[in-house]
Amino acid sequence: MSAAARRAFVPNWWARAAWVAFALYVLYAASQLEFTPARFLAGIEHGAKFVARLFPPDLSRLALLAKGMAESLQIAVLASVLGVLISAPLALAAARNLMPAWATWPARAVMVLCRSFHPVIVAILFVKAVGFGALAGILALTVASVGFLGKLMTEAIEEISLKQVEAVRATGAPFASLVTYAVLPQVFSRLVGFVSYETDANLRNSTMVGIVGAGGIGGTLFAAFQRFDYDFVCTIVLTIIALIMAGEVLTVRVKRVFRA
Amino acid sequence: MSTAPGLAAVEREWRRFTPAERLARFAVYLGIVAAIVASLQSIEIIPEFLYDAPEQIGDMLRRMWPVAWDHYPEGVHAALLDSLHIATLGTLAAVVMAVPVAFLAARNVTPVPWLNYLAKLILVSSRSVNTLIWALFFVAVFGPGALAGTMAIAFHSIGFTGKLLGEALEESNRGTIEALEATGAPRFAVLLKGYWPQVKPAFWAIVLFRWDINVRESAVLGLVGAGGVGMALDTALNLFQWDRVAMVLLAIFAVVVAAEVVVTGIRRRVL
């Protein structure tokens, strides 16, 4: 045995070289983006003034806030529902253990396409297609939900035990019964988990699509930023955080109900 | 009809869930239906816009073709590289900030409840504020440009990275840690040789996953003036140059696919 092999912690020269290369890249990238300590310090100074202007939160426009938040909630709810309604049959079609290849490939392609663009970019395209307003937001978040839920549901369906599927099939049951009695019971509690995760994600994103004109609180927030109404910005952001935290607590509870 | 007392249990109708469970499920279904009905009743949708949609989409696609390929070298390439730099540096900054918070959030590493709660509060706040909203904040602080974008990516990623890393730390095996502590190893040595080797695979998986997400996010930061390829997209959109929009979208698509391929490759080789 050589001396090096007996050492407790052998140095990994490749890893060290990779770290040095990464450090050099970071310096290069920082210089490309023109990061300088001076800018950073100036920013910190600005930041102190900015934070001072956030407080106290402006509570005089609560009606506007409530209207925007309600629209965000509606976008999140309807996008999640549409997302589930579209992605469930799509996931069934994409599951390789239940469907032939001619059905799985198109279904998978749709999902990949839905996931490839950021919801905001999809929202821009829908604003062009259906005009400003909540509908564009709903459609954009539906597309995102289909991509995400479809992928997870497909994976869940592909992991089920085929014994129950065969047992139901042996009774001569039609395909609909096969899905209801052999597939759904095996994946249901995982589906609840995915759907509640996606609803949380939609809630977060529904506060943002308004920035490109697709409805919800984001439009109000963007307008407040542009008018330097930072105290109103503070109110909006605190409300968003509260809403999302409440949403997370609620989905944890819902998941607990279905854990049986 | 009389039955033997022992058979009473057999003849009882079998139900999968207790009444309390069924009631809870019913309440959830009722809540979902109520939410849908309430949303449908009050949402403001203009039907004329919906009828018009196919025509508008056709119009958009016609204007997008032919794609303005010649726009790439002067208008897109540099901005696209900026986006990648923003994603990488943002992820790096996020990891640097998230690691201490993750240690505070892990109950086995920091057995102080109020510190755990504080760390969890930091993580939830970071995640709740969307990247674009963080970007609006940092544009107000640092002015428009890539610095704001990098900070936005970093601050939004703290929540995700810190949460998953904290959970990985909580799942690490006590045995190794106790063995090291029994030798009288200092706290830092326990962290480096006890916890780090155990969470290392999870750590790299989390970092790669987050980088992949950040590449996507960095493409839209420019819409609020926070640098990267989104700026090129915003300019083209504002001028209704749909052929250039198509070029930018194709470039973003290519980078997103490339990032996914890179991440998959590294994951297969290293993890």
Short mmCIF file of C-alpha atoms in Angstrom, two decimals:
data_model
loop_
_atom_site.label_atom_id
_atom_site.label_comp_id
_atom_site.label_asym_id
_atom_site.label_seq_id
_atom_site.Cartn_x
_atom_site.Cartn_y
_atom_site.Cartn_z
CA MET A 1 0.00 0.00 0.00
CA SER A 2 1.36 3.39 -0.88
CA ALA A 3 1.66 6.15 1.66
CA ALA A 4 -1.03 8.24 0.00
CA ALA A 5 -3.64 5.49 0.15
CA ARG A 6 -3.18 5.15 3.90
CA ARG A 7 -3.77 8.81 4.66
CA ALA A 8 -7.13 9.44 6.28
CA PHE A 9 -8.17 12.39 4.10
CA VAL A 10 -6.67 12.09 0.62
CA PRO A 11 -6.54 15.44 -1.19
CA ASN A 12 -8.62 15.42 -4.37
CA TRP A 13 -6.62 17.51 -6.85
CA TRP A 14 -9.32 17.47 -9.51
CA ALA A 15 -11.83 18.88 -7.07
CA ARG A 16 -9.37 21.58 -5.99
CA ALA A 17 -8.68 22.53 -9.59
CA ALA A 18 -12.43 22.76 -10.19
CA TRP A 19 -12.80 25.08 -7.20
CA VAL A 20 -10.02 27.35 -8.49
CA ALA A 21 -11.62 27.40 -11.95
CA PHE A 22 -14.98 28.25 -10.39
CA ALA A 23 -13.44 31.06 -8.32
CA LEU A 24 -11.83 32.51 -11.48
CA TYR A 25 -15.20 32.26 -13.27
CA VAL A 26 -16.92 34.12 -10.42
CA LEU A 27 -14.37 36.96 -10.66
CA TYR A 28 -14.79 37.06 -14.46
CA ALA A 29 -18.61 37.03 -14.28
CA ALA A 30 -18.62 39.73 -11.59
CA SER A 31 -16.44 41.95 -13.77
CA GLN A 32 -18.66 41.26 -16.81
CA LEU A 33 -21.71 42.40 -14.87
CA GLU A 34 -19.76 45.45 -13.60
CA PHE A 35 -20.08 44.67 -9.92
CA THR A 36 -17.88 47.04 -7.95
CA PRO A 37 -17.58 47.55 -4.19
CA ALA A 38 -18.39 51.23 -4.75
CA ARG A 39 -21.75 50.40 -6.36
CA PHE A 40 -22.47 47.96 -3.62
CA LEU A 41 -21.75 50.49 -0.88
CA ALA A 42 -23.82 53.13 -2.65
CA GLY A 43 -26.60 50.58 -2.85
CA ILE A 44 -26.45 49.87 0.86
CA GLU A 45 -26.77 53.59 1.55
CA HIS A 46 -29.76 53.79 -0.83
CA GLY A 47 -31.15 50.67 0.78
CA ALA A 48 -31.21 52.29 4.22
CA LYS A 49 -33.19 55.25 2.84
CA PHE A 50 -35.46 52.88 0.92
CA VAL A 51 -36.23 50.77 3.98
CA ALA A 52 -36.92 53.95 5.96
CA ARG A 53 -39.48 54.97 3.34
CA LEU A 54 -41.25 51.59 3.53
CA PHE A 55 -42.39 52.34 7.06
CA PRO A 56 -44.94 52.98 8.37
CA PRO A 57 -47.08 50.89 5.95
CA ASP A 58 -49.76 52.92 4.17
CA LEU A 59 -53.19 51.67 5.25
CA SER A 60 -55.27 54.25 3.40
CA ARG A 61 -55.93 52.23 0.23
CA LEU A 62 -57.18 48.98 1.66
CA ALA A 63 -60.01 48.69 -0.89
CA LEU A 64 -57.51 48.65 -3.76
CA LEU A 65 -55.38 46.12 -1.89
CA ALA A 66 -58.37 43.85 -1.20
CA LYS A 67 -59.48 43.97 -4.84
CA GLY A 68 -56.03 43.00 -6.12
CA MET A 69 -55.54 40.25 -3.55
CA ALA A 70 -58.99 38.82 -4.29
CA GLU A 71 -58.17 38.72 -7.99
CA SER A 72 -54.84 36.98 -7.27
CA LEU A 73 -56.67 34.38 -5.18
CA GLN A 74 -59.24 33.81 -7.93
CA ILE A 75 -56.48 33.40 -10.51
CA ALA A 76 -54.70 30.87 -8.28
CA VAL A 77 -57.88 28.86 -7.58
CA LEU A 78 -59.11 28.72 -11.17
CA ALA A 79 -55.65 28.02 -12.62
CA SER A 80 -55.19 25.14 -10.17
CA VAL A 81 -58.60 23.66 -11.01
CA LEU A 82 -58.05 23.96 -14.76
CA GLY A 83 -54.53 22.60 -14.30
CA VAL A 84 -55.84 19.49 -12.52
CA LEU A 85 -58.65 18.96 -15.04
CA ILE A 86 -56.24 19.10 -17.98
CA SER A 87 -53.22 17.37 -16.48
CA ALA A 88 -55.04 14.35 -15.02
CA PRO A 89 -56.16 12.86 -18.38
CA LEU A 90 -52.85 13.98 -19.91
CA ALA A 91 -50.92 12.11 -17.21
CA LEU A 92 -53.01 8.99 -17.81
CA ALA A 93 -52.19 9.23 -21.50
CA ALA A 94 -48.50 9.73 -20.75
CA ALA A 95 -48.08 6.79 -18.36
CA ARG A 96 -45.95 4.18 -20.13
CA ASN A 97 -47.31 1.29 -18.06
CA LEU A 98 -50.92 1.90 -19.15
CA MET A 99 -50.68 3.39 -22.63
CA PRO A 100 -48.99 2.52 -25.92
CA ALA A 101 -46.16 4.67 -27.27
CA TRP A 102 -48.35 6.57 -29.75
CA ALA A 103 -50.27 8.04 -26.81
CA THR A 104 -47.40 8.67 -24.40
CA TRP A 105 -45.13 10.66 -26.72
CA PRO A 106 -47.57 13.44 -27.69
CA ALA A 107 -48.73 13.77 -24.06
CA ARG A 108 -45.13 14.04 -22.86
CA ALA A 109 -44.30 16.59 -25.54
CA VAL A 110 -47.20 18.81 -24.40
CA MET A 111 -45.93 18.68 -20.81
CA VAL A 112 -42.35 19.53 -21.77
CA LEU A 113 -43.59 22.43 -23.87
CA CYS A 114 -45.69 23.71 -20.95
CA ARG A 115 -42.70 23.59 -18.61
CA SER A 116 -40.14 25.15 -20.91
CA PHE A 117 -41.10 28.79 -20.43
CA HIS A 118 -41.32 30.83 -17.26
CA PRO A 119 -44.96 31.63 -16.30
CA VAL A 120 -44.28 35.34 -16.83
CA ILE A 121 -43.25 34.80 -20.45
CA VAL A 122 -46.34 32.64 -21.02
CA ALA A 123 -48.38 35.41 -19.38
CA ILE A 124 -46.98 37.98 -21.85
CA LEU A 125 -48.05 35.82 -24.78
CA PHE A 126 -51.55 35.34 -23.30
CA VAL A 127 -51.89 39.07 -22.67
CA LYS A 128 -51.36 39.49 -26.40
CA ALA A 129 -53.85 36.70 -27.15
CA VAL A 130 -56.72 37.52 -24.76
CA GLY A 131 -55.95 41.06 -23.65
CA PHE A 132 -55.06 42.56 -20.27
CA GLY A 133 -56.73 41.10 -17.21
CA ALA A 134 -57.22 38.06 -15.04
CA LEU A 135 -57.98 35.68 -17.91
CA ALA A 136 -54.41 35.95 -19.24
CA GLY A 137 -53.11 35.19 -15.74
CA ILE A 138 -55.39 32.20 -15.33
CA LEU A 139 -54.33 30.74 -18.68
CA ALA A 140 -50.63 31.35 -18.05
CA LEU A 141 -50.69 29.67 -14.64
CA THR A 142 -52.81 26.83 -16.07
CA VAL A 143 -50.07 26.15 -18.61
CA ALA A 144 -47.45 26.10 -15.84
CA SER A 145 -49.64 23.80 -13.71
CA VAL A 146 -50.20 21.37 -16.58
CA GLY A 147 -46.46 21.08 -17.15
CA PHE A 148 -45.62 20.55 -13.51
CA LEU A 149 -48.60 18.46 -12.32
CA GLY A 150 -48.55 16.37 -15.50
CA LYS A 151 -44.94 15.37 -14.97
CA LEU A 152 -45.40 14.46 -11.29
CA MET A 153 -48.69 12.62 -11.88
CA THR A 154 -47.19 10.63 -14.74
CA GLU A 155 -44.32 9.54 -12.51
CA ALA A 156 -46.73 8.58 -9.72
CA ILE A 157 -48.92 6.52 -12.08
CA GLU A 158 -45.87 4.77 -13.51
CA GLU A 159 -44.83 3.66 -10.03
CA ILE A 160 -48.12 1.88 -9.14
CA SER A 161 -48.36 -1.86 -8.59
CA LEU A 162 -49.73 -3.55 -11.71
CA LYS A 163 -51.23 -6.46 -9.77
CA GLN A 164 -54.36 -4.49 -8.92
CA VAL A 165 -54.64 -3.27 -12.50
CA GLU A 166 -54.50 -6.85 -13.73
CA ALA A 167 -57.03 -8.01 -11.15
CA VAL A 168 -59.54 -5.37 -12.21
CA ARG A 169 -58.84 -6.01 -15.88
CA ALA A 170 -59.40 -9.75 -15.39
CA THR A 171 -63.01 -9.04 -14.35
CA GLY A 172 -63.59 -7.54 -17.78
CA ALA A 173 -64.00 -4.03 -16.37
CA PRO A 174 -63.98 -1.12 -18.84
CA PHE A 175 -61.11 1.37 -18.86
CA ALA A 176 -62.98 3.93 -16.76
CA SER A 177 -63.45 1.39 -13.95
CA LEU A 178 -59.82 0.40 -14.26
CA VAL A 179 -58.82 3.99 -13.60
CA THR A 180 -61.27 4.51 -10.74
CA TYR A 181 -60.66 1.24 -8.90
CA ALA A 182 -57.10 0.21 -9.74
CA VAL A 183 -55.12 3.37 -10.50
CA LEU A 184 -56.74 6.19 -8.53
CA PRO A 185 -56.69 4.55 -5.04
CA GLN A 186 -52.95 3.89 -5.41
CA VAL A 187 -52.01 7.44 -6.34
CA PHE A 188 -54.69 9.54 -4.64
CA SER A 189 -52.81 10.65 -1.54
CA ARG A 190 -49.76 11.59 -3.62
CA LEU A 191 -51.99 13.52 -6.02
CA VAL A 192 -53.34 15.51 -3.08
CA GLY A 193 -49.76 16.37 -2.17
CA PHE A 194 -48.89 17.47 -5.72
CA VAL A 195 -52.06 19.49 -6.16
CA SER A 196 -51.64 21.32 -2.88
CA TYR A 197 -48.01 22.07 -3.74
CA GLU A 198 -49.05 23.40 -7.12
CA THR A 199 -51.82 25.50 -5.56
CA ASP A 200 -49.20 27.08 -3.30
CA ALA A 201 -46.98 27.73 -6.31
CA ASN A 202 -49.89 29.24 -8.24
CA LEU A 203 -50.69 31.50 -5.30
CA ARG A 204 -47.11 32.77 -5.31
CA ASN A 205 -47.07 33.29 -9.05
CA SER A 206 -50.51 34.90 -9.14
CA THR A 207 -49.04 37.79 -7.15
CA MET A 208 -46.48 38.31 -9.92
CA VAL A 209 -48.22 37.92 -13.30
CA GLY A 210 -49.86 41.31 -12.79
CA ILE A 211 -46.46 42.92 -13.48
CA VAL A 212 -46.96 42.12 -17.18
CA GLY A 213 -50.67 43.02 -17.10
CA ALA A 214 -52.17 39.60 -16.47
CA GLY A 215 -54.31 40.51 -13.46
CA GLY A 216 -53.97 40.26 -9.71
CA ILE A 217 -52.12 42.25 -7.06
CA GLY A 218 -48.91 42.37 -9.15
CA GLY A 219 -50.26 45.20 -11.29
CA THR A 220 -51.11 47.28 -8.23
CA LEU A 221 -47.68 46.52 -6.75
CA PHE A 222 -45.85 47.47 -9.95
CA ALA A 223 -47.81 50.74 -10.20
CA ALA A 224 -47.01 51.55 -6.57
CA PHE A 225 -43.30 50.94 -7.25
CA GLN A 226 -43.34 53.19 -10.30
CA ARG A 227 -45.01 56.00 -8.38
CA PHE A 228 -42.52 55.57 -5.48
CA ASP A 229 -45.40 54.85 -3.09
CA TYR A 230 -43.05 52.70 -1.05
CA ASP A 231 -45.27 52.74 2.05
CA PHE A 232 -48.09 51.18 0.00
CA VAL A 233 -45.57 48.69 -1.47
CA CYS A 234 -44.78 47.66 2.09
CA THR A 235 -48.48 47.03 2.85
CA ILE A 236 -48.89 44.96 -0.31
CA VAL A 237 -45.78 42.83 0.25
CA LEU A 238 -46.65 42.16 3.89
CA THR A 239 -50.16 41.10 2.82
CA ILE A 240 -48.70 38.79 0.15
CA ILE A 241 -46.39 37.15 2.70
CA ALA A 242 -49.30 36.70 5.13
CA LEU A 243 -51.52 35.22 2.42
CA ILE A 244 -48.86 32.77 1.26
CA MET A 245 -48.07 31.69 4.82
CA ALA A 246 -51.80 31.15 5.45
CA GLY A 247 -51.97 29.14 2.23
CA GLU A 248 -49.06 26.94 3.35
CA VAL A 249 -50.69 26.27 6.73
CA LEU A 250 -53.96 25.41 4.98
CA THR A 251 -52.35 22.98 2.52
CA VAL A 252 -50.47 21.23 5.35
CA ARG A 253 -53.84 20.70 7.07
CA VAL A 254 -55.49 19.44 3.88
CA LYS A 255 -52.64 17.00 3.30
CA ARG A 256 -53.05 15.72 6.86
CA VAL A 257 -56.76 14.99 6.20
CA PHE A 258 -55.86 12.81 3.21
CA ARG A 259 -52.86 11.05 4.74
CA ALA A 260 -54.93 8.00 5.85
CA MET B 1 -82.98 -12.97 13.20
CA SER B 2 -80.62 -13.78 15.99
CA THR B 3 -76.92 -14.21 15.38
CA ALA B 4 -74.18 -15.54 17.55
CA PRO B 5 -72.58 -12.69 19.53
CA GLY B 6 -69.16 -13.45 17.98
CA LEU B 7 -70.45 -12.72 14.48
CA ALA B 8 -71.67 -9.21 15.25
CA ALA B 9 -68.29 -7.77 14.31
CA VAL B 10 -68.28 -9.67 11.03
CA GLU B 11 -71.70 -8.53 9.94
CA ARG B 12 -71.02 -4.87 10.65
CA GLU B 13 -70.72 -2.86 7.47
CA TRP B 14 -67.07 -2.20 6.76
CA ARG B 15 -66.06 1.38 6.08
CA ARG B 16 -62.61 2.54 5.17
CA PHE B 17 -62.69 5.82 7.09
CA THR B 18 -63.99 6.84 10.51
CA PRO B 19 -66.88 9.34 10.62
CA ALA B 20 -64.44 12.07 11.68
CA GLU B 21 -62.21 11.36 8.68
CA ARG B 22 -65.18 11.38 6.32
CA LEU B 23 -66.39 14.65 7.78
CA ALA B 24 -62.93 16.20 7.34
CA ARG B 25 -62.76 15.04 3.72
CA PHE B 26 -66.25 16.33 3.04
CA ALA B 27 -65.27 19.69 4.54
CA VAL B 28 -62.24 19.90 2.23
CA TYR B 29 -64.33 19.05 -0.87
CA LEU B 30 -66.97 21.57 0.18
CA GLY B 31 -64.27 24.22 0.69
CA ILE B 32 -62.81 23.56 -2.76
CA VAL B 33 -66.21 23.77 -4.46
CA ALA B 34 -67.02 26.96 -2.54
CA ALA B 35 -63.71 28.50 -3.60
CA ILE B 36 -64.31 27.63 -7.25
CA VAL B 37 -67.87 28.98 -7.23
CA ALA B 38 -66.81 32.17 -5.46
CA SER B 39 -63.95 32.69 -7.92
CA LEU B 40 -66.10 32.05 -10.98
CA GLN B 41 -68.79 34.45 -9.79
CA SER B 42 -66.56 37.41 -9.12
CA ILE B 43 -63.74 37.07 -11.66
CA GLU B 44 -63.75 39.76 -14.31
CA ILE B 45 -63.48 38.14 -17.71
CA ILE B 46 -64.49 39.86 -20.92
CA PRO B 47 -65.94 37.14 -23.21
CA GLU B 48 -65.31 39.15 -26.39
CA PHE B 49 -61.58 38.92 -25.72
CA LEU B 50 -61.86 35.14 -25.49
CA TYR B 51 -63.71 34.81 -28.84
CA ASP B 52 -61.04 36.97 -30.38
CA ALA B 53 -58.15 34.87 -29.01
CA PRO B 54 -57.54 32.44 -31.91
CA GLU B 55 -57.34 35.35 -34.35
CA GLN B 56 -54.94 37.22 -32.06
CA ILE B 57 -52.72 34.16 -31.62
CA GLY B 58 -52.66 33.66 -35.39
CA ASP B 59 -51.73 37.30 -35.85
CA MET B 60 -48.95 36.98 -33.26
CA LEU B 61 -47.50 33.86 -34.91
CA ARG B 62 -47.61 35.53 -38.36
CA ARG B 63 -45.73 38.54 -37.01
CA MET B 64 -43.17 36.27 -35.33
CA TRP B 65 -42.27 34.65 -38.65
CA PRO B 66 -39.69 34.93 -40.10
CA VAL B 67 -37.60 34.99 -36.93
CA ALA B 68 -35.10 37.86 -36.82
CA TRP B 69 -32.00 35.66 -36.69
CA ASP B 70 -29.69 38.57 -37.49
CA HIS B 71 -30.78 40.22 -34.24
CA TYR B 72 -28.95 37.56 -32.19
CA PRO B 73 -25.30 38.71 -32.47
CA GLU B 74 -25.89 42.40 -31.65
CA GLY B 75 -28.98 42.32 -29.45
CA VAL B 76 -29.27 38.98 -27.67
CA HIS B 77 -25.95 37.20 -27.23
CA ALA B 78 -24.39 39.49 -24.59
CA ALA B 79 -27.65 39.78 -22.66
CA LEU B 80 -28.05 36.01 -22.69
CA LEU B 81 -24.57 35.55 -21.20
CA ASP B 82 -25.43 38.19 -18.59
CA SER B 83 -28.48 36.13 -17.65
CA LEU B 84 -26.33 33.03 -17.14
CA HIS B 85 -23.86 35.01 -15.01
CA ILE B 86 -26.77 36.40 -12.95
CA ALA B 87 -28.13 32.88 -12.39
CA THR B 88 -24.74 31.47 -11.33
CA LEU B 89 -23.65 34.35 -9.10
CA GLY B 90 -27.14 34.59 -7.61
CA THR B 91 -27.11 30.89 -6.76
CA LEU B 92 -23.64 31.24 -5.22
CA ALA B 93 -24.70 34.20 -3.08
CA ALA B 94 -27.86 32.37 -2.07
CA VAL B 95 -25.90 29.31 -0.93
CA VAL B 96 -23.47 31.47 1.07
CA MET B 97 -26.40 33.13 2.86
CA ALA B 98 -28.56 30.01 3.15
CA VAL B 99 -25.99 27.70 4.81
CA PRO B 100 -25.89 29.55 8.16
CA VAL B 101 -29.70 29.87 8.17
CA ALA B 102 -30.02 26.14 7.40
CA PHE B 103 -27.77 25.34 10.39
CA LEU B 104 -29.95 27.54 12.59
CA ALA B 105 -33.12 25.91 11.23
CA ALA B 106 -31.96 22.31 11.83
CA ARG B 107 -33.20 21.29 15.29
CA ASN B 108 -30.44 18.73 15.86
CA VAL B 109 -27.60 21.15 15.05
CA THR B 110 -29.11 24.13 16.89
CA PRO B 111 -31.20 22.85 19.81
CA VAL B 112 -32.55 26.33 20.59
CA PRO B 113 -36.27 26.57 19.69
CA TRP B 114 -36.47 30.35 19.25
CA LEU B 115 -33.47 30.32 16.89
CA ASN B 116 -35.17 27.53 14.87
CA TYR B 117 -38.34 29.61 14.57
CA LEU B 118 -36.39 32.72 13.60
CA ALA B 119 -34.56 30.78 10.88
CA LYS B 120 -37.82 29.28 9.58
CA LEU B 121 -39.38 32.77 9.49
CA ILE B 122 -36.43 34.03 7.40
CA LEU B 123 -36.78 31.08 5.02
CA VAL B 124 -40.56 31.44 4.57
CA SER B 125 -40.34 35.20 3.99
CA SER B 126 -37.62 34.73 1.40
CA ARG B 127 -39.72 32.17 -0.50
CA SER B 128 -43.00 34.06 -0.26
CA VAL B 129 -41.72 37.14 -2.06
CA ASN B 130 -41.45 36.31 -5.74
CA THR B 131 -38.16 36.79 -7.62
CA LEU B 132 -39.70 39.58 -9.70
CA ILE B 133 -40.90 41.37 -6.56
CA TRP B 134 -37.44 41.04 -4.99
CA ALA B 135 -36.11 42.41 -8.29
CA LEU B 136 -38.39 45.47 -8.00
CA PHE B 137 -37.00 46.04 -4.49
CA PHE B 138 -33.38 45.77 -5.58
CA VAL B 139 -33.89 47.92 -8.65
CA ALA B 140 -35.10 50.59 -6.24
CA VAL B 141 -31.99 50.07 -4.10
CA PHE B 142 -29.16 49.46 -6.60
CA GLY B 143 -30.69 51.03 -9.70
CA PRO B 144 -31.51 49.10 -12.89
CA GLY B 145 -28.99 46.46 -13.94
CA ALA B 146 -27.52 43.06 -13.31
CA LEU B 147 -26.59 43.72 -9.66
CA ALA B 148 -30.27 44.09 -8.77
CA GLY B 149 -31.08 40.89 -10.67
CA THR B 150 -28.34 38.91 -8.95
CA MET B 151 -29.49 40.06 -5.52
CA ALA B 152 -33.10 39.23 -6.38
CA ILE B 153 -32.17 35.69 -7.44
CA ALA B 154 -30.03 35.31 -4.32
CA PHE B 155 -32.65 36.51 -1.85
CA HIS B 156 -35.46 34.47 -3.34
CA SER B 157 -33.30 31.31 -3.47
CA ILE B 158 -32.33 31.48 0.22
CA GLY B 159 -35.73 30.10 1.22
CA PHE B 160 -35.68 27.09 -1.09
CA THR B 161 -32.00 26.21 -0.55
CA GLY B 162 -32.09 26.80 3.21
CA LYS B 163 -35.27 24.79 3.73
CA LEU B 164 -34.06 21.71 1.83
CA LEU B 165 -30.56 21.90 3.33
CA GLY B 166 -31.98 22.23 6.84
CA GLU B 167 -34.13 19.14 6.26
CA ALA B 168 -31.10 17.22 4.97
CA LEU B 169 -29.17 18.23 8.12
CA GLU B 170 -32.02 17.06 10.34
CA GLU B 171 -31.98 13.67 8.65
CA SER B 172 -28.25 13.10 9.22
CA ASN B 173 -27.20 10.14 11.33
CA ARG B 174 -26.58 10.80 15.06
CA GLY B 175 -24.00 7.99 15.39
CA THR B 176 -21.23 9.69 13.44
CA ILE B 177 -21.81 12.97 15.26
CA GLU B 178 -21.74 11.35 18.69
CA ALA B 179 -18.56 9.43 17.84
CA LEU B 180 -16.83 12.69 16.90
CA GLU B 181 -18.15 14.52 19.96
CA ALA B 182 -16.91 11.67 22.18
CA THR B 183 -13.36 12.24 20.95
CA GLY B 184 -13.63 15.82 22.17
CA ALA B 185 -13.57 17.23 18.64
CA PRO B 186 -14.22 20.98 18.48
CA ARG B 187 -17.59 22.19 17.11
CA PHE B 188 -16.12 23.17 13.74
CA ALA B 189 -14.56 19.73 13.26
CA VAL B 190 -17.91 18.09 14.04
CA LEU B 191 -19.57 20.23 11.38
CA LEU B 192 -16.86 19.61 8.79
CA LYS B 193 -16.23 15.90 9.33
CA GLY B 194 -19.51 14.81 10.91
CA TYR B 195 -22.32 16.68 9.16
CA TRP B 196 -20.74 17.77 5.87
CA PRO B 197 -19.95 14.29 4.43
CA GLN B 198 -23.52 13.20 5.26
CA VAL B 199 -25.29 16.14 3.60
CA LYS B 200 -22.83 16.54 0.71
CA PRO B 201 -24.86 14.60 -1.92
CA ALA B 202 -28.06 16.39 -0.90
CA PHE B 203 -26.21 19.71 -0.95
CA TRP B 204 -25.00 19.33 -4.53
CA ALA B 205 -28.38 18.07 -5.69
CA ILE B 206 -30.10 21.11 -4.13
CA VAL B 207 -27.56 23.57 -5.57
CA LEU B 208 -27.82 22.11 -9.09
CA PHE B 209 -31.62 22.04 -8.96
CA ARG B 210 -31.75 25.65 -7.80
CA TRP B 211 -29.28 26.75 -10.47
CA ASP B 212 -31.50 25.14 -13.08
CA ILE B 213 -34.53 27.06 -11.76
CA ASN B 214 -32.52 30.28 -11.56
CA VAL B 215 -31.48 30.05 -15.21
CA ARG B 216 -35.20 30.17 -16.07
CA GLU B 217 -35.90 32.98 -13.63
CA SER B 218 -32.95 35.10 -14.74
CA ALA B 219 -34.50 35.29 -18.21
CA VAL B 220 -37.50 37.32 -16.99
CA LEU B 221 -35.73 39.67 -14.54
CA GLY B 222 -35.12 42.17 -17.32
CA LEU B 223 -38.85 42.85 -17.58
CA VAL B 224 -38.55 44.94 -14.43
CA GLY B 225 -35.14 46.34 -15.39
CA ALA B 226 -32.95 43.92 -13.45
CA GLY B 227 -30.61 42.95 -16.30
CA GLY B 228 -30.15 39.96 -18.55
CA VAL B 229 -31.95 38.77 -21.64
CA GLY B 230 -35.31 39.94 -20.29
CA MET B 231 -34.22 43.51 -21.15
CA ALA B 232 -33.92 42.53 -24.81
CA LEU B 233 -37.33 40.85 -24.59
CA ASP B 234 -38.88 43.91 -22.95
CA THR B 235 -37.50 46.27 -25.61
CA ALA B 236 -38.74 44.07 -28.45
CA LEU B 237 -42.18 43.72 -26.82
CA ASN B 238 -42.56 47.44 -26.24
CA LEU B 239 -41.72 48.15 -29.88
CA PHE B 240 -44.03 45.31 -31.09
CA GLN B 241 -41.07 43.76 -32.95
CA TRP B 242 -42.53 40.26 -32.77
CA ASP B 243 -39.85 38.73 -35.00
CA ARG B 244 -37.25 39.84 -32.45
CA VAL B 245 -39.44 38.56 -29.61
CA ALA B 246 -39.44 35.17 -31.34
CA MET B 247 -35.64 35.29 -31.58
CA VAL B 248 -35.28 36.05 -27.86
CA LEU B 249 -37.76 33.32 -26.91
CA LEU B 250 -35.92 30.75 -29.01
CA ALA B 251 -32.62 31.78 -27.40
CA ILE B 252 -34.12 31.44 -23.91
CA PHE B 253 -35.57 28.06 -24.83
CA ALA B 254 -32.16 26.85 -26.08
CA VAL B 255 -30.41 27.99 -22.89
CA VAL B 256 -33.05 26.38 -20.64
CA VAL B 257 -32.70 23.07 -22.49
CA ALA B 258 -28.90 23.32 -22.38
CA ALA B 259 -28.98 24.02 -18.63
CA GLU B 260 -31.16 20.98 -18.07
CA VAL B 261 -28.79 18.80 -20.10
CA VAL B 262 -25.79 20.10 -18.12
CA VAL B 263 -27.51 19.50 -14.78
CA THR B 264 -28.56 15.99 -15.77
CA GLY B 265 -25.01 15.24 -16.93
CA ILE B 266 -23.35 16.51 -13.76
CA ARG B 267 -25.89 14.72 -11.59
CA ARG B 268 -25.22 11.42 -13.33
CA ARG B 269 -21.45 11.80 -13.10
CA VAL B 270 -20.95 13.28 -9.64
CA LEU B 271 -23.89 12.17 -7.53
#
